[in-house]
XYZ file of C-alpha atoms in Angstrom:
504
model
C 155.053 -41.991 278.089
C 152.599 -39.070 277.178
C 148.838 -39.104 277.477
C 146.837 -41.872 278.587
C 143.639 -42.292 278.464
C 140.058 -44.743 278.921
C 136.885 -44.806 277.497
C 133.656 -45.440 279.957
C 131.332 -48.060 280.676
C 128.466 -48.206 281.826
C 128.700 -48.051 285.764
C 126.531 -49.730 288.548
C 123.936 -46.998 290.896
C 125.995 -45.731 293.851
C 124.009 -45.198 297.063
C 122.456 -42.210 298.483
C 121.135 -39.231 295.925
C 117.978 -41.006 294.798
C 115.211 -39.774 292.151
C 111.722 -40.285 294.152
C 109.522 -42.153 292.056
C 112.944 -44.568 290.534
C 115.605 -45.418 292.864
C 116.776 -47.684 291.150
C 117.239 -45.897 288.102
C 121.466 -46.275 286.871
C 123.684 -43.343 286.843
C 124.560 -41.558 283.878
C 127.837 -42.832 282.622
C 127.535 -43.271 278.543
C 130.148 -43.702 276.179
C 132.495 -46.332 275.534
C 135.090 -44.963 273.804
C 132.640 -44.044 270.368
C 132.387 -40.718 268.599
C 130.683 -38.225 270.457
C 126.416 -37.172 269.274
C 126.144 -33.982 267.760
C 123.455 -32.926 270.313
C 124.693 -30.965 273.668
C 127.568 -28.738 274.305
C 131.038 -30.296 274.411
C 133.344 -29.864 277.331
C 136.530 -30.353 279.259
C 137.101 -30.677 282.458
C 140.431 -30.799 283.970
C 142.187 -30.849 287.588
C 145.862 -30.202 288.236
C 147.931 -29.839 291.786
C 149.719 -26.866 290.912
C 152.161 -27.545 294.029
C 152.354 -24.282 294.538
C 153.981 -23.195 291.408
C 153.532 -21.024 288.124
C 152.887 -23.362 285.408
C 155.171 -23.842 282.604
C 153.313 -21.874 279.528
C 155.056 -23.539 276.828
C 155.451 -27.045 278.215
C 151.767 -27.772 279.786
C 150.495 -26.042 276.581
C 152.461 -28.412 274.463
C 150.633 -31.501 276.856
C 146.968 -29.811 276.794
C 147.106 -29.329 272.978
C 146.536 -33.532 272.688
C 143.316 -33.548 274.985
C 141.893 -30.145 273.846
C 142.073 -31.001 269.814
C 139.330 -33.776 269.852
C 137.746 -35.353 266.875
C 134.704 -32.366 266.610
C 137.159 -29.605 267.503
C 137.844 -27.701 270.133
C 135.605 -28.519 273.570
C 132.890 -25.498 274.140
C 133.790 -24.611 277.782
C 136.968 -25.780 279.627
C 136.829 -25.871 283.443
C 140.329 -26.068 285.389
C 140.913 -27.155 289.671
C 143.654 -26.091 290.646
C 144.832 -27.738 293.454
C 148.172 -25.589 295.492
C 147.366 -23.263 293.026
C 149.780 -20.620 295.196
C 151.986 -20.430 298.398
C 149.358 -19.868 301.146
C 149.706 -16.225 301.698
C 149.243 -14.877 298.251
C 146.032 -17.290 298.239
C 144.541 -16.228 301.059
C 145.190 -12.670 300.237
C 142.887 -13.046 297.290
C 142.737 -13.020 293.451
C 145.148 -10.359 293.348
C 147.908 -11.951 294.246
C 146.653 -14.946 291.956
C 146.676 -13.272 288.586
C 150.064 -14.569 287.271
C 148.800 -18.209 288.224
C 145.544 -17.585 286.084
C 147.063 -16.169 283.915
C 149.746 -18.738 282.928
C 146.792 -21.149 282.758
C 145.120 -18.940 280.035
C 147.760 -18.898 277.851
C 148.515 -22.629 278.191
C 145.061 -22.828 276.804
C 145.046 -20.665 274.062
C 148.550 -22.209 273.157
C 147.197 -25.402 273.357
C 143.673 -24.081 270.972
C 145.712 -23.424 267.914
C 144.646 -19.842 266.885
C 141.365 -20.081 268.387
C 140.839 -17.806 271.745
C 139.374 -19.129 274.992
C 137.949 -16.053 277.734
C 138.248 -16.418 280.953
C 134.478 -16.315 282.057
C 135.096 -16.770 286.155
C 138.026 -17.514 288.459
C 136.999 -18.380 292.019
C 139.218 -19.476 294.775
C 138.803 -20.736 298.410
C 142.241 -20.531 300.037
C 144.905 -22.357 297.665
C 141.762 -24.372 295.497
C 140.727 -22.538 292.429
C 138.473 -23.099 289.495
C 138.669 -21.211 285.780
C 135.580 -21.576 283.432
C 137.026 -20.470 279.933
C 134.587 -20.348 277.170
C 134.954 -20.099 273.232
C 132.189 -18.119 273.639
C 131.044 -16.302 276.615
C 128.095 -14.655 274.541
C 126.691 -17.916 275.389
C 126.571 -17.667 278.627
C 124.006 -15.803 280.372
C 122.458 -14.578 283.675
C 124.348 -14.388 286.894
C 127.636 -16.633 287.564
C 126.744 -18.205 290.607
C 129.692 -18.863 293.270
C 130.289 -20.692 296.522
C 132.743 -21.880 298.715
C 133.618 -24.261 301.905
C 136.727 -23.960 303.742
C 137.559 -27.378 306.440
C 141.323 -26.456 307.255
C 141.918 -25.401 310.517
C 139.502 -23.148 312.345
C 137.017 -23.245 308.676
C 139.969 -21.760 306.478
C 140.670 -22.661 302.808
C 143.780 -24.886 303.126
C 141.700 -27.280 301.969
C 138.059 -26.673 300.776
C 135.888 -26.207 298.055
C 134.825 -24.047 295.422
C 131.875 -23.661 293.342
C 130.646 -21.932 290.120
C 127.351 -22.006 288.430
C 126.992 -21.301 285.024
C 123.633 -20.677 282.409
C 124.406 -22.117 279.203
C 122.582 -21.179 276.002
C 119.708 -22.286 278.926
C 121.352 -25.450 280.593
C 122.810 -24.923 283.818
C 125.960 -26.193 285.043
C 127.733 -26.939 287.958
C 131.565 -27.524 288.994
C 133.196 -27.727 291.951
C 136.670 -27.836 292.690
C 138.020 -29.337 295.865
C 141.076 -30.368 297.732
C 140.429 -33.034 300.399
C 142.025 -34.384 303.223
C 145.930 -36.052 302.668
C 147.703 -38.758 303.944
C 146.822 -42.731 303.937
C 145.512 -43.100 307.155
C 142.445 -40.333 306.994
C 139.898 -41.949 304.842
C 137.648 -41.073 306.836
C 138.796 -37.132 306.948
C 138.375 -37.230 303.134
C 134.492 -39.044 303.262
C 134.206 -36.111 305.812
C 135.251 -33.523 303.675
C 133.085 -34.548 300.936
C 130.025 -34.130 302.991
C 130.855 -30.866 304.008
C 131.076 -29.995 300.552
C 127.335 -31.174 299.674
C 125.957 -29.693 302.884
C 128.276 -26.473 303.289
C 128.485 -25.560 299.342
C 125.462 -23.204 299.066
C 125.380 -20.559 296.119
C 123.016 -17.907 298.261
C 122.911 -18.064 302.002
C 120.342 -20.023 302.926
C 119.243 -17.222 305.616
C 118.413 -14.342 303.034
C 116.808 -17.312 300.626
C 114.293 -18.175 303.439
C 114.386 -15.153 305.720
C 113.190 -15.589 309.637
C 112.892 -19.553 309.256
C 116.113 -20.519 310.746
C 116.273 -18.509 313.651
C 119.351 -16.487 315.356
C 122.920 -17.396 313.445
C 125.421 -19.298 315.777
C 128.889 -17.214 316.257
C 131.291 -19.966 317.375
C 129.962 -23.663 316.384
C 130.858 -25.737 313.453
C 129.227 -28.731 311.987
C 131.048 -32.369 312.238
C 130.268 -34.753 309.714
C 131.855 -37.685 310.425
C 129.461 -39.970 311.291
C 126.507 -41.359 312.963
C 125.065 -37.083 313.287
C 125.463 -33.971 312.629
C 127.190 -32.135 316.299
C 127.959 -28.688 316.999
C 131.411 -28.284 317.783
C 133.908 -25.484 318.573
C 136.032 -24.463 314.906
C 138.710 -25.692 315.927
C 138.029 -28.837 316.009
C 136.677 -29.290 312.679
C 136.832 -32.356 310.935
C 135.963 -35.916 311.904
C 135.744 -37.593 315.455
C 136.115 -41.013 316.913
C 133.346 -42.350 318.798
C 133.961 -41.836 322.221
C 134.531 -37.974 320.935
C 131.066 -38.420 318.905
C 129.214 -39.732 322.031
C 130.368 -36.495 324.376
C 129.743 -34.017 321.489
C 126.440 -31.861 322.481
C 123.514 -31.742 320.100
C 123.165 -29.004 318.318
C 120.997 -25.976 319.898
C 119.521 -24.644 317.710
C 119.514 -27.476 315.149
C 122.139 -26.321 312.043
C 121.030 -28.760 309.435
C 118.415 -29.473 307.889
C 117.329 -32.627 306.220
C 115.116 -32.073 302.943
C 113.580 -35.960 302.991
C 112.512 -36.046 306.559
C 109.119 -34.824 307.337
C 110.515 -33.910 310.677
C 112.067 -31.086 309.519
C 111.069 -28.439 311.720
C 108.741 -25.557 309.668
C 109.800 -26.015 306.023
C 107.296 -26.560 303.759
C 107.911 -28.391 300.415
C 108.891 -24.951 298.302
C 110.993 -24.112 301.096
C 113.125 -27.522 300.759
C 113.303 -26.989 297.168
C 114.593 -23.904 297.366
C 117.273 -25.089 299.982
C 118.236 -27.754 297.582
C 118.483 -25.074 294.287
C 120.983 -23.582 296.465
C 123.180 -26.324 297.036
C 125.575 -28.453 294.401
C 122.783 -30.832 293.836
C 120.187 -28.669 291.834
C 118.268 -30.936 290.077
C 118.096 -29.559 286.777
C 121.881 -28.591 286.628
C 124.646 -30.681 285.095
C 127.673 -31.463 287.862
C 131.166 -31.929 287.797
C 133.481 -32.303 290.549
C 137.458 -32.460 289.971
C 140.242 -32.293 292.457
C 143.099 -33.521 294.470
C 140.576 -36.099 296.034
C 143.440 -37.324 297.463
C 141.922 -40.846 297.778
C 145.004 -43.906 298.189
C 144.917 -47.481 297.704
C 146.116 -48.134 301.703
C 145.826 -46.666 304.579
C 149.459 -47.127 305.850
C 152.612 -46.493 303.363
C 154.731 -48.784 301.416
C 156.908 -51.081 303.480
C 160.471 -51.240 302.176
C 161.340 -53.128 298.741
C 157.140 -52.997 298.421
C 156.431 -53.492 294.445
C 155.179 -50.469 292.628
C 152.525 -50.344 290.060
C 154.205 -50.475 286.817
C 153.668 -48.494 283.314
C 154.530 -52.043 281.264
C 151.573 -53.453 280.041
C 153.543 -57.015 279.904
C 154.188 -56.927 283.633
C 152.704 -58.481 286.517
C 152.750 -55.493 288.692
C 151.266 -53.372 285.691
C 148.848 -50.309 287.257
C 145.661 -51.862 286.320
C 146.504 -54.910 288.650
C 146.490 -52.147 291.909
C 143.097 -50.011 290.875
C 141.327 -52.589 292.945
C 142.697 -51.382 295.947
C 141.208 -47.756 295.040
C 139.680 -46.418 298.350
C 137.491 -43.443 295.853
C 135.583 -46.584 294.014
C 135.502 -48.884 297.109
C 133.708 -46.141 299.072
C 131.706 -44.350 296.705
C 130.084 -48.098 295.740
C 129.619 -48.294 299.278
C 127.861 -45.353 299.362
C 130.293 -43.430 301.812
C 131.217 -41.126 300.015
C 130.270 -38.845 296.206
C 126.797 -40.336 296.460
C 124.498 -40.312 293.452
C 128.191 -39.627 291.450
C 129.432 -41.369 288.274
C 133.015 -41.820 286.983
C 134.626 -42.938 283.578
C 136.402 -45.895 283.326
C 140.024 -45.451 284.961
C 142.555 -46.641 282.504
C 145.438 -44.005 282.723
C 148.179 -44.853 285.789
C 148.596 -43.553 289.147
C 148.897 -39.514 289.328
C 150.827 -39.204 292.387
C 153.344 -39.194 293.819
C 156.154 -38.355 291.402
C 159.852 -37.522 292.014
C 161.537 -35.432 289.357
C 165.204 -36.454 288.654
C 167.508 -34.235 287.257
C 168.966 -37.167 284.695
C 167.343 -40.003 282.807
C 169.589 -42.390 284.806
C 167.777 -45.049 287.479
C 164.193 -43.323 286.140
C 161.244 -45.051 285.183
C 160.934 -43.969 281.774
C 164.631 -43.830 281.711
C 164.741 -44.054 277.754
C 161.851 -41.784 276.884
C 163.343 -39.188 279.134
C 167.208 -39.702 277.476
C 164.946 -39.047 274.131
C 164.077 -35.752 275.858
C 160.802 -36.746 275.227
C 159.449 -36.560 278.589
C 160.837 -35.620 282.116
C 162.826 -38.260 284.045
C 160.730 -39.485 287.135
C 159.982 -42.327 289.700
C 157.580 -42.646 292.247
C 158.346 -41.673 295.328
C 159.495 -44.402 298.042
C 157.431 -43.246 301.105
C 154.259 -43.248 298.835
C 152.079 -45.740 297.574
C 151.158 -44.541 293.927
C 147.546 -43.437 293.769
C 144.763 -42.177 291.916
C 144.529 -39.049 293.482
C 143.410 -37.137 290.836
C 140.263 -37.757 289.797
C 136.425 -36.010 287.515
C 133.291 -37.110 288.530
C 130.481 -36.087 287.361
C 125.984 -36.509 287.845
C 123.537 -35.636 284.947
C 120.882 -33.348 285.420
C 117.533 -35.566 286.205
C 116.466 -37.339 283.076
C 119.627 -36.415 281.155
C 122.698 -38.323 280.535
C 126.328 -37.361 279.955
C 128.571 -38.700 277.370
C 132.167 -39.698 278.110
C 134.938 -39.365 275.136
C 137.966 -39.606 277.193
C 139.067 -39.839 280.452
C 142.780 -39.512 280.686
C 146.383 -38.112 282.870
C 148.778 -35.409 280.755
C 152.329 -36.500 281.291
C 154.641 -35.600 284.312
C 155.681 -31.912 284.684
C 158.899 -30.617 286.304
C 156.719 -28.339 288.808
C 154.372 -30.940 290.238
C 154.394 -34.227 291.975
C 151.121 -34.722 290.452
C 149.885 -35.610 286.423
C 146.650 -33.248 285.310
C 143.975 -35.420 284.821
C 141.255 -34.615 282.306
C 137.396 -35.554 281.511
C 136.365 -34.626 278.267
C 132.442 -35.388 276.840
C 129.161 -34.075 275.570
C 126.414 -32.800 277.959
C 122.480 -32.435 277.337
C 121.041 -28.836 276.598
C 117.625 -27.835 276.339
C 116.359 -28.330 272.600
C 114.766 -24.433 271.986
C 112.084 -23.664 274.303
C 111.407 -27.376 275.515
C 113.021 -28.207 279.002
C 114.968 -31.068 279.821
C 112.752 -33.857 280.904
C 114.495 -34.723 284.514
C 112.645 -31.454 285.481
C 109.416 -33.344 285.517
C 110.414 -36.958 286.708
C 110.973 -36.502 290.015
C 114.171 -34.558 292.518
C 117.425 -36.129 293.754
C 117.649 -36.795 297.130
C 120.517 -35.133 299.263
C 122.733 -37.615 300.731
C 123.738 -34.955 303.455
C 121.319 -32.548 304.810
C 122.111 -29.189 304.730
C 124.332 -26.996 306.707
C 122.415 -23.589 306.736
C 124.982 -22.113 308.898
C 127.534 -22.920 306.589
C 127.867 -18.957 305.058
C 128.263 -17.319 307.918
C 131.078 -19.589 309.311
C 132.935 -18.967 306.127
C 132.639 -15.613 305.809
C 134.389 -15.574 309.623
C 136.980 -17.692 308.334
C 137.612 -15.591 305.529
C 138.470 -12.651 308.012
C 140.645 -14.968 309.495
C 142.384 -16.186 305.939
C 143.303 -12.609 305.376
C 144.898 -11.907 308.761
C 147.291 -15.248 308.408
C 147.851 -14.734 304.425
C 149.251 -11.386 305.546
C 151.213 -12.620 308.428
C 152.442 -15.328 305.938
C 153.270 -12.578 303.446
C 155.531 -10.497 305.827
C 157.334 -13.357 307.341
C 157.629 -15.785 304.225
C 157.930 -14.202 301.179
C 160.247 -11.805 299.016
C 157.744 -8.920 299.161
C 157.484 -9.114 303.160
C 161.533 -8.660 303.135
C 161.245 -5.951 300.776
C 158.833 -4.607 303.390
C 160.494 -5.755 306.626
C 163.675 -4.352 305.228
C 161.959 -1.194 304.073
C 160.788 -0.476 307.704
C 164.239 -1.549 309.136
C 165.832 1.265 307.266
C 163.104 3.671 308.236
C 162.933 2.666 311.775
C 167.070 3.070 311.801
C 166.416 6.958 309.762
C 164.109 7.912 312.315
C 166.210 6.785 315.294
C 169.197 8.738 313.633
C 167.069 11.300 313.044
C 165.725 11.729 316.631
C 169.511 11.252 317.928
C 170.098 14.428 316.662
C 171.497 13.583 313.086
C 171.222 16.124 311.015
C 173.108 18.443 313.160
């Protein structure tokens, strides 16, 4: 079994990011399955749980060479999440200690481009979530790389988050975000949670130097809850969603922390001043967006009971995958408009990503014959599990634009992961010359979130706190803290010799 993949339809409007004077107007899925328009820049996006390990150069090249060689070449710009892209202490320590995890990544893709050479334009991480822009050629790229990031582990750290990169290119602007949401069956919720921190924590400037002395005093302790029926202050700590009873005792916020860009309540911001607000945030109108991740979105929210029947890979059987995407919480709440409002996705057609257990023989595995071929690595799915579509691109055209699918398809299992790569690969508007796309003139996209403007602040406090625990985590977890626990052992043991009088 090696790479699957779907064409898109056209999909339905999702609820929530409207254009003013249309909302109605459909989303911006094109495609279906046809040879891509010469016009626009060609791209790939892809998103991978690394489960914490270096990738296998060689064998992930080998898999990323079928998506990458398309029918017009090689893709322009190819953006990578990363999901568990390191242990926890190296990745909260910072990009240092994330180099040989890049780097393995970059010479996948070169592998993988057949003589041609991708640069590595940006790597940005937020705790153990990372995303690579690689270009063919960065030349074309120019102005600033914009960056941003949104931590909602425990206390605001980067366990799980989100990370953001903005990109000019050859004068079209474009936007990817890499997350890593909330796990486990049961917190749907959590996850529709996350997401809205991401659209009203993401900013790319803080929103307190863009509109200086507007916002008053910045909080030290609170965090914002988005779990529901209103936006509470609560302690860090407690970050994430709430029942109702907790909802009802929460305190409203004092001084208000977010700030709603459609309500002409908003306390003293005057229509430039919301537009700025939403430039800064992953919503820009006139920028193309992509978001890939572990979305980690199931189709129950309890596991599999014993002898429960698993979605199969045989197209001739009654339990075959496509029979169990109906059950897909990511597409029944994003219809709903609960979650990735104003978002679009390609017809799913490949099978469930996770979860995977890697055998060490062909015998009693899925693919049992493939994998006695060599051909592939033995695997089943994992009992306590249900399979899911975990892994998943979405993506929403800048206003007036549209964005052409090619394919939408999973890379086949790896040794090092429990999860398959998933990969988005299309065409995307750019401005013809001097003329500007025409969304810039129809109308802006309603938030579906209001902003968080004391997002920055609380993550650059929890980024203080990321480094203290990624070092504690390096001393007591990893071979470089034994080295240096050992090291000041034998010091510690010289000195005390030393002081006894040794060298006497």
């Amino acid at each position: 079994m090696g790479l699957q993949s779907g064409s898109t339809a056209n999909l339905a409007p999702t609820a929530g990011i409207n254009i003013d004077i249309d909302v109605t107007a459909p989303q911006t899925a094109t495609g279906g399955g046809m040879k891509l328009s010469k016009a626009g820049m060609e791209l790939l996006v892809l998103t991978f749980n690394c489960a914490k390990n270096v990738v296998d150069v060689p064998v992930f090249g080998g898999h990323l060479r079928d998506a990458l060689l398309g029918q017009d070449g090689l893709p322009e710009l190819v953006v990578m999440s990363l999901q568990e892209i390191a242990p926890l202490s190296y990745s909260f320590l910072g990009e240092w200690w994330l180099r040989g995890y890049y780097d393995a990544f970059g010479q996948a893709l070169n592998l993988a481009a057949a003589g041609q050479k991708y640069t590595l334009v940006k790597a940005k991480n937020v705790g153990m979530t990372a995303l690579l822009v690689f270009a063919l050629c960065p030349e074309r790229i120019s102005g600033t790389v914009e960056e941003g990031e949104v931590g909602f582990g425990a206390a605001g750290m980067g366990n799980k988050g989100a990370v953001g990169v903005r990109v000019n290119y050859q004068g079209q602007e474009l936007t990817f975000v890499a997350t890593h949401l909330a796990a486990m069956e049961w917190n749907l919720k959590k996850r529709n949670a996350n997401w809205r921190a991401v659209v009203g924590g993401l900013m790319f400037e803080d929103p307190l130097v863009v509109l200086p002395g507007v916002f008053g005093e910045r909080p030290a302790t609170t965090q914002v809850d988005r779990s529901g029926a209103g936006e509470r202050s609560m302690p860090l700590e407690r970050t994430g969603s709430m029942d109702s009873s907790e909802e009802e005792d929460a305190p409203l916020l004092s001084p208000p922390s977010t700030f709603s860009l459609d309500s002409d309540d908003t306390p003293a911001l005057t229509p430039e001043q919301k537009r700025r607000l939403q430039d800064i945030s992953i919503f820009k109108p006139t920028s193309h967006l992509f978001v890939a991740g572990d979305l980690n979105y199931r189709i129950s929210s309890t596991t599999p009971p014993p002898g429960s029947a698993f979605p199969s890979f045989d197209p001739a059987s009654e339990n075959h995958h496509s029979h169990f995407f109906s059950r897909d919480q990511l597409t029944q709440e994003r219809l709903a408009g609960r979650t990735f409002h104003g978002m679009s996705e390609a017809e799913v057609t490949f099978g469930p990503t996770y979860k995977y257990d890697i055998l060490d023989s062909p015998e009693g595995a899925v693919n049992e014959a493939a994998a006695a071929e060599g051909s592939e690595v033995p695997w089943k799915f994992a009992s306590h599990r249900w399979p899911a579509w975990t892994d998943r691109v979405l993506f929403s055209a800048a206003e007036g634009a549209e964005v052409e699918t090619a394919v939408y398809g999973s890379l086949p299992v790896v040794r090092s992961s429990d999860h398959r790569a998933v990969f988005w690969r299309g065409r995307v508007p750019l401005p013809d010359g001097d003329k500007k796309l025409e969304g810039e003139v129809v109308g802006r996209k309603k938030l579906p979130v209001d902003i968080d403007v004391w997002a920055w602040g609380r993550r650059q406090t929890a980024r203080r706190r990321e480094l203290v625990v990624g070092l504690l985590a390096l001393v007591w977890s990893t071979k470089e803290g034994a080295v240096f626990l050992g090291t000041m052992a034998m010091v510690g043991m010289g000195w005390w010799w030393f002081a006894q009088g040794g060298l006497l």
